[in-house]
mmCIF file of C-alpha atoms in Angstrom:
data_model
loop_
_atom_site.group_PDB
_atom_site.id
_atom_site.type_symbol
_atom_site.label_atom_id
_atom_site.label_comp_id
_atom_site.label_asym_id
_atom_site.label_seq_id
_atom_site.Cartn_x
_atom_site.Cartn_y
_atom_site.Cartn_z
ATOM 1 C CA MET A 5 -56.680 -63.716 -186.410
ATOM 2 C CA LEU A 6 -60.114 -63.151 -184.718
ATOM 3 C CA SER A 7 -60.871 -60.157 -182.891
ATOM 4 C CA THR A 8 -61.206 -60.519 -179.154
ATOM 5 C CA GLN A 9 -65.067 -60.179 -179.280
ATOM 6 C CA GLU A 10 -65.301 -62.510 -182.253
ATOM 7 C CA ALA A 11 -63.330 -65.110 -180.315
ATOM 8 C CA LEU A 12 -65.269 -64.771 -177.315
ATOM 9 C CA ASP A 13 -68.676 -65.067 -179.077
ATOM 10 C CA ALA A 14 -67.517 -68.092 -180.701
ATOM 11 C CA VAL A 15 -66.253 -69.693 -177.341
ATOM 12 C CA LEU A 16 -69.500 -68.788 -175.228
ATOM 13 C CA ALA A 17 -71.683 -70.003 -178.196
ATOM 14 C CA ALA A 18 -70.247 -73.577 -177.282
ATOM 15 C CA ALA A 19 -70.609 -73.220 -173.563
ATOM 16 C CA ARG A 20 -74.096 -74.653 -173.041
ATOM 17 C CA PRO A 21 -75.187 -74.921 -169.467
ATOM 18 C CA LEU A 22 -74.639 -78.321 -167.573
ATOM 19 C CA ASP A 23 -77.784 -80.299 -167.529
ATOM 20 C CA ARG A 24 -77.314 -81.849 -164.049
ATOM 21 C CA HIS A 25 -78.279 -80.198 -160.672
ATOM 22 C CA GLU A 26 -78.010 -80.968 -157.085
ATOM 23 C CA THR A 27 -79.688 -79.760 -153.757
ATOM 24 C CA VAL A 28 -77.201 -78.565 -150.987
ATOM 25 C CA ASP A 29 -77.380 -76.930 -147.656
ATOM 26 C CA THR A 30 -77.456 -73.046 -147.966
ATOM 27 C CA LEU A 31 -74.432 -72.967 -145.668
ATOM 28 C CA ALA A 32 -72.553 -74.996 -148.055
ATOM 29 C CA ALA A 33 -73.639 -73.048 -151.300
ATOM 30 C CA ASN A 34 -70.876 -70.421 -151.344
ATOM 31 C CA ALA A 35 -69.742 -69.932 -155.159
ATOM 32 C CA ARG A 36 -72.473 -72.120 -156.487
ATOM 33 C CA VAL A 37 -74.885 -71.124 -159.075
ATOM 34 C CA LEU A 38 -78.714 -71.380 -158.625
ATOM 35 C CA SER A 39 -80.607 -73.718 -160.997
ATOM 36 C CA ALA A 40 -83.984 -72.794 -159.636
ATOM 37 C CA ASP A 41 -85.609 -69.498 -158.433
ATOM 38 C CA VAL A 42 -85.579 -68.972 -154.642
ATOM 39 C CA VAL A 43 -89.119 -67.905 -153.634
ATOM 40 C CA ALA A 44 -89.871 -66.165 -150.354
ATOM 41 C CA THR A 45 -91.942 -68.267 -147.975
ATOM 42 C CA LEU A 46 -92.677 -65.281 -145.779
ATOM 43 C CA ASP A 47 -92.815 -61.618 -145.695
ATOM 44 C CA VAL A 48 -89.587 -59.754 -144.445
ATOM 45 C CA PRO A 49 -89.968 -58.457 -142.098
ATOM 46 C CA PRO A 50 -92.595 -60.756 -140.929
ATOM 47 C CA MET A 51 -94.357 -58.115 -138.749
ATOM 48 C CA ASP A 52 -94.212 -54.369 -138.190
ATOM 49 C CA THR A 53 -90.919 -53.950 -136.265
ATOM 50 C CA SER A 54 -89.079 -50.901 -134.606
ATOM 51 C CA ALA A 55 -86.286 -49.370 -136.443
ATOM 52 C CA MET A 56 -85.041 -47.563 -133.439
ATOM 53 C CA ASP A 57 -84.686 -47.909 -129.631
ATOM 54 C CA GLY A 58 -87.462 -45.779 -128.137
ATOM 55 C CA TYR A 59 -91.056 -45.844 -127.294
ATOM 56 C CA ALA A 60 -94.187 -47.111 -129.351
ATOM 57 C CA VAL A 61 -96.997 -44.632 -129.103
ATOM 58 C CA ARG A 62 -100.556 -43.765 -130.289
ATOM 59 C CA ILE A 63 -100.126 -40.343 -132.190
ATOM 60 C CA ALA A 64 -103.701 -39.502 -130.980
ATOM 61 C CA ASP A 65 -102.413 -39.587 -127.422
ATOM 62 C CA LEU A 66 -99.638 -36.881 -127.997
ATOM 63 C CA ARG A 67 -99.830 -33.321 -128.044
ATOM 64 C CA ASP A 68 -97.401 -30.740 -129.324
ATOM 65 C CA GLY A 69 -94.460 -30.059 -126.921
ATOM 66 C CA GLU A 70 -94.366 -32.483 -124.216
ATOM 67 C CA THR A 71 -96.537 -35.506 -123.319
ATOM 68 C CA VAL A 72 -96.202 -37.562 -120.160
ATOM 69 C CA LEU A 73 -97.479 -41.162 -120.667
ATOM 70 C CA PRO A 74 -97.132 -44.224 -118.401
ATOM 71 C CA VAL A 75 -95.153 -46.984 -119.658
ATOM 72 C CA SER A 76 -97.449 -50.084 -120.000
ATOM 73 C CA GLN A 77 -94.925 -52.721 -121.205
ATOM 74 C CA ARG A 78 -91.462 -53.476 -122.247
ATOM 75 C CA ILE A 79 -90.769 -55.034 -125.624
ATOM 76 C CA PRO A 80 -87.311 -56.489 -126.526
ATOM 77 C CA ALA A 81 -86.591 -58.099 -129.804
ATOM 78 C CA GLY A 82 -87.964 -61.486 -130.157
ATOM 79 C CA HIS A 83 -90.656 -61.038 -127.683
ATOM 80 C CA SER A 84 -94.500 -60.879 -128.399
ATOM 81 C CA PRO A 85 -96.139 -57.651 -127.216
ATOM 82 C CA GLU A 86 -99.634 -57.016 -125.868
ATOM 83 C CA PRO A 87 -101.796 -54.520 -127.752
ATOM 84 C CA LEU A 88 -100.829 -50.921 -126.684
ATOM 85 C CA ALA A 89 -103.437 -49.694 -124.147
ATOM 86 C CA SER A 90 -104.853 -46.229 -124.955
ATOM 87 C CA GLY A 91 -102.868 -43.342 -123.105
ATOM 88 C CA THR A 92 -99.800 -45.328 -122.599
ATOM 89 C CA ALA A 93 -96.435 -45.928 -124.335
ATOM 90 C CA ALA A 94 -94.443 -49.027 -124.649
ATOM 91 C CA ARG A 95 -90.569 -49.187 -124.209
ATOM 92 C CA ILE A 96 -89.283 -50.914 -127.548
ATOM 93 C CA PHE A 97 -86.000 -51.893 -128.908
ATOM 94 C CA THR A 98 -84.667 -52.104 -132.375
ATOM 95 C CA GLY A 99 -86.216 -55.235 -134.276
ATOM 96 C CA ALA A 100 -88.767 -55.709 -131.861
ATOM 97 C CA PRO A 101 -92.489 -56.151 -132.937
ATOM 98 C CA VAL A 102 -94.651 -52.947 -132.838
ATOM 99 C CA PRO A 103 -97.737 -53.645 -130.752
ATOM 100 C CA ALA A 104 -101.103 -53.310 -132.199
ATOM 101 C CA GLY A 105 -102.535 -50.009 -131.579
ATOM 102 C CA ALA A 106 -99.342 -48.134 -131.818
ATOM 103 C CA ASP A 107 -98.825 -46.098 -135.037
ATOM 104 C CA ALA A 108 -95.354 -44.724 -134.475
ATOM 105 C CA VAL A 109 -92.100 -45.017 -132.620
ATOM 106 C CA VAL A 110 -90.394 -42.165 -130.969
ATOM 107 C CA MET A 111 -86.586 -42.706 -130.696
ATOM 108 C CA GLN A 112 -85.278 -42.517 -127.147
ATOM 109 C CA GLU A 113 -83.185 -39.340 -127.801
ATOM 110 C CA GLN A 114 -86.510 -37.445 -127.906
ATOM 111 C CA CYS A 115 -87.880 -38.942 -124.821
ATOM 112 C CA GLU A 116 -87.030 -38.861 -121.130
ATOM 113 C CA ALA A 117 -87.653 -41.755 -118.659
ATOM 114 C CA ARG A 118 -89.047 -40.750 -115.368
ATOM 115 C CA ASP A 119 -88.364 -42.535 -112.016
ATOM 116 C CA ASP A 120 -92.124 -43.065 -111.488
ATOM 117 C CA GLY A 121 -92.200 -45.337 -114.612
ATOM 118 C CA ALA A 122 -93.637 -42.743 -116.966
ATOM 119 C CA VAL A 123 -91.890 -41.268 -120.000
ATOM 120 C CA VAL A 124 -91.822 -37.686 -121.327
ATOM 121 C CA VAL A 125 -92.244 -37.810 -125.070
ATOM 122 C CA ARG A 126 -90.938 -34.387 -126.597
ATOM 123 C CA HIS A 127 -91.671 -35.177 -130.190
ATOM 124 C CA THR A 128 -94.921 -35.603 -132.091
ATOM 125 C CA PRO A 129 -94.295 -38.317 -134.924
ATOM 126 C CA VAL A 130 -95.909 -38.888 -138.303
ATOM 127 C CA ALA A 131 -97.748 -42.092 -138.901
ATOM 128 C CA GLY A 132 -95.211 -44.828 -139.337
ATOM 129 C CA GLU A 133 -92.224 -43.130 -138.120
ATOM 130 C CA PHE A 134 -89.435 -45.442 -137.291
ATOM 131 C CA VAL A 135 -91.645 -48.542 -137.973
ATOM 132 C CA ASN A 136 -90.347 -51.040 -140.515
ATOM 133 C CA ARG A 137 -93.700 -52.268 -142.190
ATOM 134 C CA GLN A 138 -94.400 -56.107 -142.732
ATOM 135 C CA GLY A 139 -93.126 -57.149 -146.130
ATOM 136 C CA ALA A 140 -91.269 -53.731 -146.637
ATOM 137 C CA ASP A 141 -88.165 -55.737 -147.855
ATOM 138 C CA ILE A 142 -89.565 -58.846 -149.301
ATOM 139 C CA ARG A 143 -93.090 -60.039 -149.971
ATOM 140 C CA ARG A 144 -94.236 -63.735 -149.574
ATOM 141 C CA ASP A 145 -94.152 -65.759 -152.793
ATOM 142 C CA SER A 146 -91.813 -63.255 -154.551
ATOM 143 C CA VAL A 147 -88.809 -64.406 -156.290
ATOM 144 C CA VAL A 148 -85.869 -63.271 -154.293
ATOM 145 C CA LEU A 149 -82.995 -64.787 -156.274
ATOM 146 C CA ALA A 150 -83.429 -65.939 -159.778
ATOM 147 C CA ALA A 151 -82.033 -69.080 -161.484
ATOM 148 C CA GLY A 152 -78.665 -68.257 -162.728
ATOM 149 C CA THR A 153 -77.605 -66.212 -159.862
ATOM 150 C CA ARG A 154 -73.941 -66.808 -158.666
ATOM 151 C CA LEU A 155 -74.244 -67.265 -154.882
ATOM 152 C CA ARG A 156 -72.048 -65.143 -152.732
ATOM 153 C CA ALA A 157 -72.310 -63.869 -149.068
ATOM 154 C CA PRO A 158 -75.248 -61.367 -149.570
ATOM 155 C CA ALA A 159 -77.283 -63.744 -151.654
ATOM 156 C CA LEU A 160 -76.744 -66.661 -149.152
ATOM 157 C CA GLY A 161 -77.827 -64.263 -146.426
ATOM 158 C CA LEU A 162 -80.911 -63.257 -148.448
ATOM 159 C CA ALA A 163 -81.819 -66.896 -149.043
ATOM 160 C CA ALA A 164 -81.592 -67.488 -145.278
ATOM 161 C CA SER A 165 -83.575 -64.442 -144.439
ATOM 162 C CA VAL A 166 -86.642 -66.052 -146.032
ATOM 163 C CA GLY A 167 -86.193 -69.432 -144.318
ATOM 164 C CA ILE A 168 -84.468 -71.346 -147.222
ATOM 165 C CA ALA A 169 -82.339 -74.103 -145.777
ATOM 166 C CA ARG A 170 -81.323 -75.887 -148.929
ATOM 167 C CA LEU A 171 -80.871 -74.563 -152.582
ATOM 168 C CA GLN A 172 -80.977 -76.236 -155.896
ATOM 169 C CA VAL A 173 -77.614 -75.467 -157.726
ATOM 170 C CA ALA A 174 -75.862 -76.453 -160.973
ATOM 171 C CA ARG A 175 -73.312 -79.254 -160.329
ATOM 172 C CA ARG A 176 -69.778 -78.225 -160.165
ATOM 173 C CA VAL A 177 -67.991 -77.984 -163.389
ATOM 174 C CA ARG A 178 -65.215 -80.623 -163.641
ATOM 175 C CA VAL A 179 -62.130 -79.107 -164.929
ATOM 176 C CA ALA A 180 -58.757 -80.871 -165.770
ATOM 177 C CA VAL A 181 -55.708 -78.721 -165.757
ATOM 178 C CA PHE A 182 -52.093 -79.387 -166.930
ATOM 179 C CA PHE A 183 -48.900 -77.524 -167.567
ATOM 180 C CA THR A 184 -46.612 -78.055 -170.359
ATOM 181 C CA GLY A 185 -42.723 -77.245 -170.589
ATOM 182 C CA ASP A 186 -39.524 -79.005 -169.614
ATOM 183 C CA GLU A 187 -38.395 -75.930 -168.231
ATOM 184 C CA LEU A 188 -41.005 -75.771 -165.357
ATOM 185 C CA THR A 189 -39.950 -76.613 -161.858
ATOM 186 C CA MET A 190 -42.264 -76.558 -158.609
ATOM 187 C CA PRO A 191 -41.433 -74.283 -155.732
ATOM 188 C CA GLY A 192 -39.381 -76.212 -153.109
ATOM 189 C CA GLU A 193 -37.437 -78.075 -155.709
ATOM 190 C CA PRO A 194 -33.879 -77.030 -156.800
ATOM 191 C CA LEU A 195 -34.129 -74.627 -159.723
ATOM 192 C CA ARG A 196 -32.075 -76.292 -162.510
ATOM 193 C CA GLN A 197 -30.057 -74.216 -165.173
ATOM 194 C CA GLY A 198 -32.542 -72.916 -167.764
ATOM 195 C CA SER A 199 -35.558 -73.659 -165.615
ATOM 196 C CA ILE A 200 -38.343 -71.472 -164.169
ATOM 197 C CA TYR A 201 -40.880 -71.935 -161.407
ATOM 198 C CA ASN A 202 -44.423 -72.871 -162.326
ATOM 199 C CA SER A 203 -46.328 -69.935 -161.311
ATOM 200 C CA ASN A 204 -49.181 -70.477 -163.632
ATOM 201 C CA ARG A 205 -50.153 -73.581 -161.653
ATOM 202 C CA PHE A 206 -50.813 -71.535 -158.601
ATOM 203 C CA VAL A 207 -52.661 -68.798 -160.263
ATOM 204 C CA LEU A 208 -54.992 -71.057 -162.472
ATOM 205 C CA ARG A 209 -55.709 -73.391 -159.621
ATOM 206 C CA SER A 210 -56.652 -70.462 -157.211
ATOM 207 C CA LEU A 211 -59.025 -68.922 -159.890
ATOM 208 C CA LEU A 212 -60.595 -72.263 -160.692
ATOM 209 C CA GLU A 213 -61.280 -72.617 -156.951
ATOM 210 C CA ASN A 214 -62.855 -69.347 -156.684
ATOM 211 C CA LEU A 215 -65.346 -70.430 -159.484
ATOM 212 C CA GLY A 216 -66.218 -73.354 -157.426
ATOM 213 C CA CYS A 217 -64.932 -76.037 -159.951
ATOM 214 C CA GLU A 218 -64.044 -79.612 -159.240
ATOM 215 C CA MET A 219 -60.415 -79.886 -160.309
ATOM 216 C CA THR A 220 -58.038 -82.657 -161.568
ATOM 217 C CA ASP A 221 -54.464 -81.322 -161.759
ATOM 218 C CA TYR A 222 -52.265 -83.312 -163.937
ATOM 219 C CA GLY A 223 -49.197 -81.231 -163.035
ATOM 220 C CA ILE A 224 -46.346 -80.653 -165.442
ATOM 221 C CA VAL A 225 -46.529 -82.849 -168.562
ATOM 222 C CA PRO A 226 -43.415 -83.529 -170.553
ATOM 223 C CA ASP A 227 -42.632 -81.759 -173.786
ATOM 224 C CA ASN A 228 -43.585 -84.443 -176.128
ATOM 225 C CA LEU A 229 -46.522 -85.177 -178.367
ATOM 226 C CA ALA A 230 -47.350 -88.803 -177.114
ATOM 227 C CA ALA A 231 -47.466 -87.798 -173.344
ATOM 228 C CA THR A 232 -49.669 -84.738 -174.275
ATOM 229 C CA ARG A 233 -51.967 -86.860 -176.275
ATOM 230 C CA ALA A 234 -52.258 -89.466 -173.504
ATOM 231 C CA ILE A 235 -53.135 -86.748 -170.764
ATOM 232 C CA LEU A 236 -55.858 -85.338 -173.197
ATOM 233 C CA ARG A 237 -57.345 -88.721 -173.548
ATOM 234 C CA ASP A 238 -57.429 -89.339 -169.861
ATOM 235 C CA ALA A 239 -58.523 -85.883 -169.003
ATOM 236 C CA ALA A 240 -61.519 -86.010 -171.381
ATOM 237 C CA ARG A 241 -63.031 -89.193 -169.770
ATOM 238 C CA GLY A 242 -64.099 -87.461 -166.666
ATOM 239 C CA ASN A 243 -64.276 -83.602 -167.234
ATOM 240 C CA ASP A 244 -66.345 -80.990 -168.741
ATOM 241 C CA LEU A 245 -63.293 -78.814 -169.600
ATOM 242 C CA ILE A 246 -59.664 -79.215 -170.179
ATOM 243 C CA ILE A 247 -57.321 -76.233 -169.578
ATOM 244 C CA THR A 248 -53.665 -76.249 -170.592
ATOM 245 C CA SER A 249 -51.010 -73.603 -170.001
ATOM 246 C CA GLY A 250 -48.233 -73.482 -172.608
ATOM 247 C CA GLY A 251 -47.647 -75.386 -175.713
ATOM 248 C CA VAL A 252 -50.193 -73.764 -178.040
ATOM 249 C CA SER A 253 -47.898 -71.693 -180.099
ATOM 250 C CA VAL A 254 -46.010 -72.793 -183.308
ATOM 251 C CA GLY A 255 -42.526 -73.760 -181.953
ATOM 252 C CA GLU A 256 -41.115 -77.398 -182.513
ATOM 253 C CA GLU A 257 -41.729 -77.890 -178.751
ATOM 254 C CA ASP A 258 -45.284 -76.854 -178.751
ATOM 255 C CA HIS A 259 -47.171 -80.035 -178.796
ATOM 256 C CA VAL A 260 -50.419 -79.080 -177.222
ATOM 257 C CA LYS A 261 -51.901 -77.868 -180.594
ATOM 258 C CA PRO A 262 -51.172 -80.949 -182.570
ATOM 259 C CA ALA A 263 -52.202 -83.080 -179.822
ATOM 260 C CA VAL A 264 -55.645 -81.622 -179.770
ATOM 261 C CA GLU A 265 -55.921 -81.732 -183.549
ATOM 262 C CA ALA A 266 -54.924 -85.412 -183.239
ATOM 263 C CA GLU A 267 -57.402 -86.196 -180.316
ATOM 264 C CA GLY A 268 -60.331 -83.997 -181.371
ATOM 265 C CA ARG A 269 -60.190 -80.571 -183.150
ATOM 266 C CA LEU A 270 -59.342 -77.053 -182.831
ATOM 267 C CA ASN A 271 -62.222 -74.598 -183.407
ATOM 268 C CA LEU A 272 -60.186 -71.462 -183.073
ATOM 269 C CA TRP A 273 -56.551 -70.475 -182.550
ATOM 270 C CA GLN A 274 -54.780 -67.072 -182.416
ATOM 271 C CA ILE A 275 -56.508 -64.025 -181.314
ATOM 272 C CA ALA A 276 -55.786 -60.353 -182.056
ATOM 273 C CA LEU A 277 -55.115 -59.894 -178.469
ATOM 274 C CA LYS A 278 -52.189 -58.564 -176.271
ATOM 275 C CA PRO A 279 -51.254 -60.335 -174.180
ATOM 276 C CA GLY A 280 -52.523 -63.707 -175.121
ATOM 277 C CA LYS A 281 -52.299 -64.154 -178.920
ATOM 278 C CA PRO A 282 -51.891 -67.972 -178.832
ATOM 279 C CA LEU A 283 -55.230 -68.623 -177.042
ATOM 280 C CA ALA A 284 -56.906 -71.740 -178.599
ATOM 281 C CA TYR A 285 -60.460 -73.223 -178.067
ATOM 282 C CA GLY A 286 -61.422 -76.876 -179.253
ATOM 283 C CA GLU A 287 -62.754 -80.222 -178.345
ATOM 284 C CA VAL A 288 -61.281 -83.524 -177.240
ATOM 285 C CA ARG A 289 -63.009 -86.752 -178.092
ATOM 286 C CA ARG A 290 -64.440 -88.686 -175.255
ATOM 287 C CA ALA A 291 -65.292 -92.437 -175.676
ATOM 288 C CA ASN A 292 -68.436 -93.623 -173.973
ATOM 289 C CA GLY A 293 -69.152 -97.212 -172.724
ATOM 290 C CA ASP A 294 -71.893 -97.594 -175.466
ATOM 291 C CA GLY A 295 -69.426 -97.134 -178.188
ATOM 292 C CA GLY A 296 -70.502 -93.565 -178.909
ATOM 293 C CA ALA A 297 -68.432 -90.430 -178.349
ATOM 294 C CA ASP A 298 -68.961 -87.094 -177.148
ATOM 295 C CA THR A 299 -66.378 -84.145 -176.441
ATOM 296 C CA ALA A 300 -64.734 -82.420 -173.419
ATOM 297 C CA HIS A 301 -64.350 -78.808 -174.024
ATOM 298 C CA PHE A 302 -60.577 -77.708 -174.394
ATOM 299 C CA ILE A 303 -59.078 -74.223 -173.914
ATOM 300 C CA GLY A 304 -55.500 -73.741 -174.340
ATOM 301 C CA LEU A 305 -53.834 -70.764 -172.583
ATOM 302 C CA PRO A 306 -50.490 -69.319 -173.525
ATOM 303 C CA GLY A 307 -47.468 -70.067 -171.178
ATOM 304 C CA ASN A 308 -46.437 -66.544 -170.217
ATOM 305 C CA PRO A 309 -47.688 -65.734 -166.829
ATOM 306 C CA VAL A 310 -49.588 -62.484 -167.575
ATOM 307 C CA SER A 311 -50.958 -63.815 -170.929
ATOM 308 C CA SER A 312 -52.254 -67.048 -169.141
ATOM 309 C CA PHE A 313 -53.909 -64.831 -166.312
ATOM 310 C CA VAL A 314 -55.381 -62.359 -168.672
ATOM 311 C CA THR A 315 -56.971 -64.909 -171.067
ATOM 312 C CA PHE A 316 -58.224 -66.859 -168.140
ATOM 313 C CA LEU A 317 -60.237 -63.723 -167.037
ATOM 314 C CA LEU A 318 -61.436 -62.748 -170.423
ATOM 315 C CA PHE A 319 -62.286 -66.319 -171.875
ATOM 316 C CA VAL A 320 -62.266 -69.062 -169.293
ATOM 317 C CA ARG A 321 -63.986 -67.343 -166.500
ATOM 318 C CA PRO A 322 -67.103 -66.369 -168.614
ATOM 319 C CA PHE A 323 -67.059 -69.831 -170.360
ATOM 320 C CA ILE A 324 -67.331 -71.648 -166.932
ATOM 321 C CA LEU A 325 -69.912 -69.228 -165.588
ATOM 322 C CA ARG A 326 -71.988 -70.013 -168.766
ATOM 323 C CA LEU A 327 -71.530 -73.774 -168.201
ATOM 324 C CA GLN A 328 -72.904 -73.107 -164.681
ATOM 325 C CA GLY A 329 -75.991 -71.540 -166.012
ATOM 326 C CA VAL A 330 -75.046 -67.853 -165.605
ATOM 327 C CA THR A 331 -76.549 -65.689 -168.440
ATOM 328 C CA ASP A 332 -74.788 -62.217 -167.684
ATOM 329 C CA VAL A 333 -71.089 -63.074 -167.979
ATOM 330 C CA ALA A 334 -69.779 -59.881 -169.381
ATOM 331 C CA PRO A 335 -67.310 -58.133 -167.049
ATOM 332 C CA ARG A 336 -68.263 -54.774 -165.591
ATOM 333 C CA ARG A 337 -66.672 -51.979 -167.575
ATOM 334 C CA ILE A 338 -66.130 -48.656 -165.739
ATOM 335 C CA ALA A 339 -65.482 -45.414 -167.791
ATOM 336 C CA MET A 340 -62.348 -43.815 -166.112
ATOM 337 C CA ARG A 341 -59.802 -41.170 -166.887
ATOM 338 C CA ALA A 342 -56.247 -42.269 -167.813
ATOM 339 C CA ASP A 343 -53.529 -40.247 -166.147
ATOM 340 C CA PHE A 344 -50.796 -41.585 -168.481
ATOM 341 C CA THR A 345 -49.770 -41.443 -172.215
ATOM 342 C CA GLN A 346 -49.367 -44.568 -174.351
ATOM 343 C CA LYS A 347 -47.167 -43.401 -177.187
ATOM 344 C CA LYS A 348 -47.431 -46.416 -179.484
ATOM 345 C CA ALA A 349 -50.682 -48.068 -180.754
ATOM 346 C CA ASP A 350 -50.813 -51.711 -181.116
ATOM 347 C CA ARG A 351 -52.555 -53.318 -183.942
ATOM 348 C CA ARG A 352 -54.102 -55.842 -181.430
ATOM 349 C CA ASN A 353 -56.741 -55.308 -178.737
ATOM 350 C CA GLU A 354 -54.505 -54.631 -175.662
ATOM 351 C CA PHE A 355 -55.323 -55.065 -172.069
ATOM 352 C CA LEU A 356 -53.113 -52.860 -169.947
ATOM 353 C CA ARG A 357 -52.446 -53.591 -166.153
ATOM 354 C CA ALA A 358 -53.415 -50.348 -164.297
ATOM 355 C CA ARG A 359 -54.177 -49.077 -160.870
ATOM 356 C CA VAL A 360 -56.536 -46.507 -159.501
ATOM 357 C CA ASN A 361 -54.507 -43.561 -158.190
ATOM 358 C CA ASP A 362 -55.428 -41.164 -155.302
ATOM 359 C CA GLN A 363 -56.694 -38.533 -157.896
ATOM 360 C CA GLY A 364 -59.303 -40.962 -159.108
ATOM 361 C CA GLY A 365 -57.475 -41.787 -162.359
ATOM 362 C CA LEU A 366 -55.653 -44.687 -163.792
ATOM 363 C CA ASP A 367 -51.940 -45.182 -163.911
ATOM 364 C CA ALA A 368 -50.435 -47.989 -166.047
ATOM 365 C CA PHE A 369 -47.840 -50.274 -164.946
ATOM 366 C CA PRO A 370 -44.446 -49.129 -166.518
ATOM 367 C CA ASN A 371 -43.498 -52.652 -167.999
ATOM 368 C CA GLN A 372 -46.422 -54.264 -169.735
ATOM 369 C CA SER A 373 -44.464 -57.356 -170.718
ATOM 370 C CA SER A 374 -46.489 -60.726 -170.634
ATOM 371 C CA ALA A 375 -43.836 -62.053 -168.452
ATOM 372 C CA VAL A 376 -44.102 -59.471 -165.728
ATOM 373 C CA LEU A 377 -46.398 -61.165 -162.992
ATOM 374 C CA THR A 378 -45.608 -58.210 -160.654
ATOM 375 C CA SER A 379 -48.040 -55.968 -162.646
ATOM 376 C CA THR A 380 -51.043 -58.311 -161.747
ATOM 377 C CA VAL A 381 -50.379 -57.806 -158.104
ATOM 378 C CA TRP A 382 -49.615 -54.147 -158.394
ATOM 379 C CA GLY A 383 -52.749 -53.380 -160.524
ATOM 380 C CA ASP A 384 -56.402 -53.097 -159.634
ATOM 381 C CA GLY A 385 -57.640 -54.138 -163.062
ATOM 382 C CA LEU A 386 -57.383 -53.986 -166.689
ATOM 383 C CA ILE A 387 -57.824 -51.220 -169.332
ATOM 384 C CA ASP A 388 -59.331 -52.520 -172.565
ATOM 385 C CA ASN A 389 -57.614 -50.591 -175.312
ATOM 386 C CA PRO A 390 -58.986 -51.081 -178.751
ATOM 387 C CA PRO A 391 -56.686 -52.023 -181.770
ATOM 388 C CA GLY A 392 -54.757 -49.076 -183.163
ATOM 389 C CA HIS A 393 -55.637 -46.679 -180.331
ATOM 390 C CA ARG A 394 -53.087 -44.449 -178.630
ATOM 391 C CA ILE A 395 -53.974 -43.333 -175.135
ATOM 392 C CA GLU A 396 -53.544 -39.750 -174.269
ATOM 393 C CA ALA A 397 -53.654 -38.494 -170.689
ATOM 394 C CA GLY A 398 -57.035 -37.167 -169.674
ATOM 395 C CA GLN A 399 -58.768 -39.528 -172.243
ATOM 396 C CA THR A 400 -61.677 -41.723 -171.007
ATOM 397 C CA VAL A 401 -60.907 -45.638 -170.976
ATOM 398 C CA ALA A 402 -62.692 -48.748 -170.204
ATOM 399 C CA PHE A 403 -61.627 -50.217 -167.019
ATOM 400 C CA LEU A 404 -62.237 -53.977 -165.941
ATOM 401 C CA PRO A 405 -61.595 -54.104 -161.968
ATOM 402 C CA PHE A 406 -59.906 -57.182 -160.744
ATOM 403 C CA SER A 407 -62.446 -57.102 -157.755
ATOM 404 C CA ASP A 408 -65.034 -58.489 -160.272
ATOM 405 C CA LEU A 409 -62.819 -60.759 -162.240
ATOM 406 C CA LEU A 410 -60.993 -62.741 -159.637
ATOM 407 C CA TYR A 411 -63.947 -64.136 -157.634
#
C-alpha cells in the first residue's frame, strides 16, 4: 500500500489545471479561482483621508496647551474640501478627504466646539497624526490578487475596492457523482429491512458545491457491473472528474473497481490510511467525435461515511483546487497539545476526529469508527497521526481544522 503522502503526490501530479477561462461579474465570483492577476487601477485610499472624527489643522498654527481656531469649513466623507486657510481648523469626519494645507487631524475628544463657531484644540499632534495617506493600503498598478487565488469574501471586497467589476476566472470543474449499494435509501423513503439512508450523497454534494463545481448527480446506481460501466461511460463524456462512493473494495458486490478497469484504468488503489484504505484513483476513457479518445479523472471513495468524508478532504479537495489553478493546496497544520492518550498505535496513517477544548488542547472523539458520522459534527478537525505512533497526553500533534477544509 502507498503511504498517504505518496498517494497524494501521485494524484496531484495528474491534476493539471483546466485550460479554459471565463470572465464573470465580481459580485458573482464567490468560490471561483482567479486565472489572471488583479491589478489595482488606483491608489487606496485614493487621497489622504481622516482616520477619525475631529478637526484638520496646520500644526504650525497650534501652541502647547490650548489653541482657539475658527472653523472655516465642514468636511463630511464624500465631499471635496477647499484648501485649509491659515489660522483655521476644518471640522472633518472619518473617511473624508484631508484638505490641502492640513498636516494632521486632532480627534474630537481632544477638542471642544464653542458656540461662536470656533474650536478649542487641546492637543498638539505630530505630522500625519490620524491621516490615512494616499496609497497607504494599495498602490496603483500593483498586483493585489494573484492568479490562482481562491475568491472568498475578503478577496472579492479587495477587488471591488480597486474598482474591478469583472474578474477572469477558471471555468468551473465539472464533476459527476454516483453512489453504489443496493442497501442505500434516500431520506423520505421507507427504510427497508437491511437498508441505510444515503448520507454520503448529502455530504459530498455539499462539499462539491462549496468548491464551486458544476455537478451531475447520477444518484444511487444498482450493484451490478453492467450498470456501473454504463454510468461511467456516460459520466466521462461531459465531466472532468468522476467521483464514486462505495464499491471500491474487494467484495463480490464491489463493482466499481472492475468497472473502471474495464472502461479505463486504475493508477492507484488502497492507501495505508485510516479511515479510507480503499481509496482509488484512475481514468475513464472518453470517446471524442473525431474518433480520438481522452480521459476523465476518476476518484473512488470508500462507502463508510467517515472514510468518504475524510478522503474527500485529504484527496478530492486538493485535486479539484489544483484543476482550478490553485498552487498551494496543502491544508494548514497547527501544532497543538493532545489532552488524551491513544494506547494503541496503528500501522496506517490515522486521522482522528478531535475537538478543541476550553484549555486550548485537543480531545479525541471516543469512537473513531469509520461509520460514526457523529464524530465529524462533534469535531473541529483532524489529527494527523503517523503510522505506528501512540499519542500520550501532553504531546504535540498536527491538527487540520475543518474551518479550512470544508470551504
